[in-house]
């Protein structure tokens, strides 16, 4: 899944190609983008880490900082998990 982080900016979600969901081999980070208040970044997780994320949350809540860090996501201090974007079928 792609995680989206917001800290006085962040964000997370999975990428896809053709009709199949694509999971990267390792965690991928987008460039940062911002609005007038926050910066955001998409973090795309490999399938095995996505499964662990859902094990932690049952898909019912966002990750706490110690949880996303334990999954290997690297962000500077102050970033928060803001949204989960599930793959969209093509």
mmCIF file of C-alpha atoms in Angstrom:
data_model
loop_
_atom_site.group_PDB
_atom_site.id
_atom_site.type_symbol
_atom_site.label_atom_id
_atom_site.label_comp_id
_atom_site.label_asym_id
_atom_site.label_seq_id
_atom_site.Cartn_x
_atom_site.Cartn_y
_atom_site.Cartn_z
ATOM 1 C CA UNK A 1 0.000 0.000 0.000
ATOM 2 C CA UNK A 2 1.065 3.579 -0.389
ATOM 3 C CA UNK A 3 1.329 5.469 2.844
ATOM 4 C CA UNK A 4 0.905 9.202 2.788
ATOM 5 C CA UNK A 5 2.670 11.219 5.434
ATOM 6 C CA UNK A 6 1.941 14.744 6.569
ATOM 7 C CA UNK A 7 4.163 16.681 8.866
ATOM 8 C CA UNK A 8 4.360 20.290 8.881
ATOM 9 C CA UNK A 9 4.163 17.837 5.992
ATOM 10 C CA UNK A 10 3.789 13.501 4.770
ATOM 11 C CA UNK A 11 1.734 10.423 2.981
ATOM 12 C CA UNK A 12 1.760 6.344 1.769
ATOM 13 C CA UNK A 13 0.235 3.989 -1.189
ATOM 14 C CA UNK A 14 1.035 1.130 -3.827
ATOM 15 C CA UNK A 15 1.904 1.613 -7.489
ATOM 16 C CA UNK A 16 0.404 -0.362 -10.382
ATOM 17 C CA UNK A 17 1.103 -1.237 -13.986
ATOM 18 C CA UNK A 18 -1.352 -2.539 -16.576
ATOM 19 C CA UNK A 19 -4.108 -4.515 -14.828
ATOM 20 C CA UNK A 20 -1.916 -5.814 -12.026
ATOM 21 C CA UNK A 21 -0.786 -4.165 -8.830
ATOM 22 C CA UNK A 22 2.969 -3.543 -8.809
ATOM 23 C CA UNK A 23 4.843 -3.857 -5.557
ATOM 24 C CA UNK A 24 8.425 -2.572 -5.548
ATOM 25 C CA UNK A 25 11.307 -4.686 -4.286
ATOM 26 C CA UNK A 26 12.086 -2.080 -1.624
ATOM 27 C CA UNK A 27 10.396 0.965 -0.076
ATOM 28 C CA UNK A 28 10.032 3.804 -2.603
ATOM 29 C CA UNK A 29 9.694 7.501 -1.724
ATOM 30 C CA UNK A 30 8.123 10.195 -3.900
ATOM 31 C CA UNK A 31 9.408 13.737 -4.164
ATOM 32 C CA UNK A 32 7.900 16.037 -1.547
ATOM 33 C CA UNK A 33 5.040 18.332 -2.523
ATOM 34 C CA UNK A 34 3.125 20.860 -0.451
ATOM 35 C CA UNK A 35 0.088 23.011 0.014
ATOM 36 C CA UNK A 36 0.030 26.250 1.999
ATOM 37 C CA UNK A 37 0.261 24.364 5.303
ATOM 38 C CA UNK A 38 1.915 20.949 4.924
ATOM 39 C CA UNK A 39 4.474 19.006 2.933
ATOM 40 C CA UNK A 40 3.538 15.529 1.691
ATOM 41 C CA UNK A 41 5.376 12.471 0.453
ATOM 42 C CA UNK A 42 4.095 9.161 -0.876
ATOM 43 C CA UNK A 43 5.838 6.037 0.346
ATOM 44 C CA UNK A 44 5.218 2.854 -1.637
ATOM 45 C CA UNK A 45 5.696 -0.362 0.302
ATOM 46 C CA UNK A 46 6.723 -3.808 -0.979
ATOM 47 C CA UNK A 47 4.094 -6.536 -0.609
ATOM 48 C CA UNK A 48 5.714 -8.185 2.444
ATOM 49 C CA UNK A 49 5.820 -4.866 4.340
ATOM 50 C CA UNK A 50 2.246 -4.070 3.281
ATOM 51 C CA UNK A 51 1.116 -7.363 4.812
ATOM 52 C CA UNK A 52 2.929 -6.515 8.055
ATOM 53 C CA UNK A 53 1.319 -3.051 8.104
ATOM 54 C CA UNK A 54 -2.141 -4.634 7.848
ATOM 55 C CA UNK A 55 -1.220 -7.147 10.557
ATOM 56 C CA UNK A 56 -0.439 -4.231 12.877
ATOM 57 C CA UNK A 57 -3.552 -2.197 12.086
ATOM 58 C CA UNK A 58 -6.097 -4.641 10.608
ATOM 59 C CA UNK A 59 -6.525 -1.865 8.019
ATOM 60 C CA UNK A 60 -8.562 0.163 10.522
ATOM 61 C CA UNK A 61 -6.157 2.932 11.523
ATOM 62 C CA UNK A 62 -3.071 4.859 10.539
ATOM 63 C CA UNK A 63 0.381 3.893 11.772
ATOM 64 C CA UNK A 64 2.022 5.532 14.762
ATOM 65 C CA UNK A 65 5.568 6.789 14.285
ATOM 66 C CA UNK A 66 7.196 3.855 16.082
ATOM 67 C CA UNK A 67 5.164 1.439 13.899
ATOM 68 C CA UNK A 68 6.053 2.927 10.515
ATOM 69 C CA UNK A 69 9.669 3.245 11.590
ATOM 70 C CA UNK A 70 9.656 -0.453 12.636
ATOM 71 C CA UNK A 71 8.528 -1.297 9.080
ATOM 72 C CA UNK A 72 11.611 0.470 7.712
ATOM 73 C CA UNK A 73 10.038 3.754 6.582
ATOM 74 C CA UNK A 74 12.566 6.568 6.972
ATOM 75 C CA UNK A 75 11.303 10.112 7.433
ATOM 76 C CA UNK A 76 12.716 12.980 9.475
ATOM 77 C CA UNK A 77 11.076 13.857 12.800
ATOM 78 C CA UNK A 78 7.697 15.570 12.673
ATOM 79 C CA UNK A 79 6.172 13.528 9.852
ATOM 80 C CA UNK A 80 2.864 11.766 10.510
ATOM 81 C CA UNK A 81 1.080 8.976 8.700
ATOM 82 C CA UNK A 82 -1.836 10.767 7.053
ATOM 83 C CA UNK A 83 -3.562 8.389 4.631
ATOM 84 C CA UNK A 84 -3.514 4.891 3.149
ATOM 85 C CA UNK A 85 -4.161 4.686 -0.562
ATOM 86 C CA UNK A 86 -5.121 1.218 -1.703
ATOM 87 C CA UNK A 87 -4.333 0.049 -5.259
ATOM 88 C CA UNK A 88 -6.912 0.897 -7.896
ATOM 89 C CA UNK A 89 -7.707 -1.715 -10.547
ATOM 90 C CA UNK A 90 -6.991 -0.637 -14.102
#
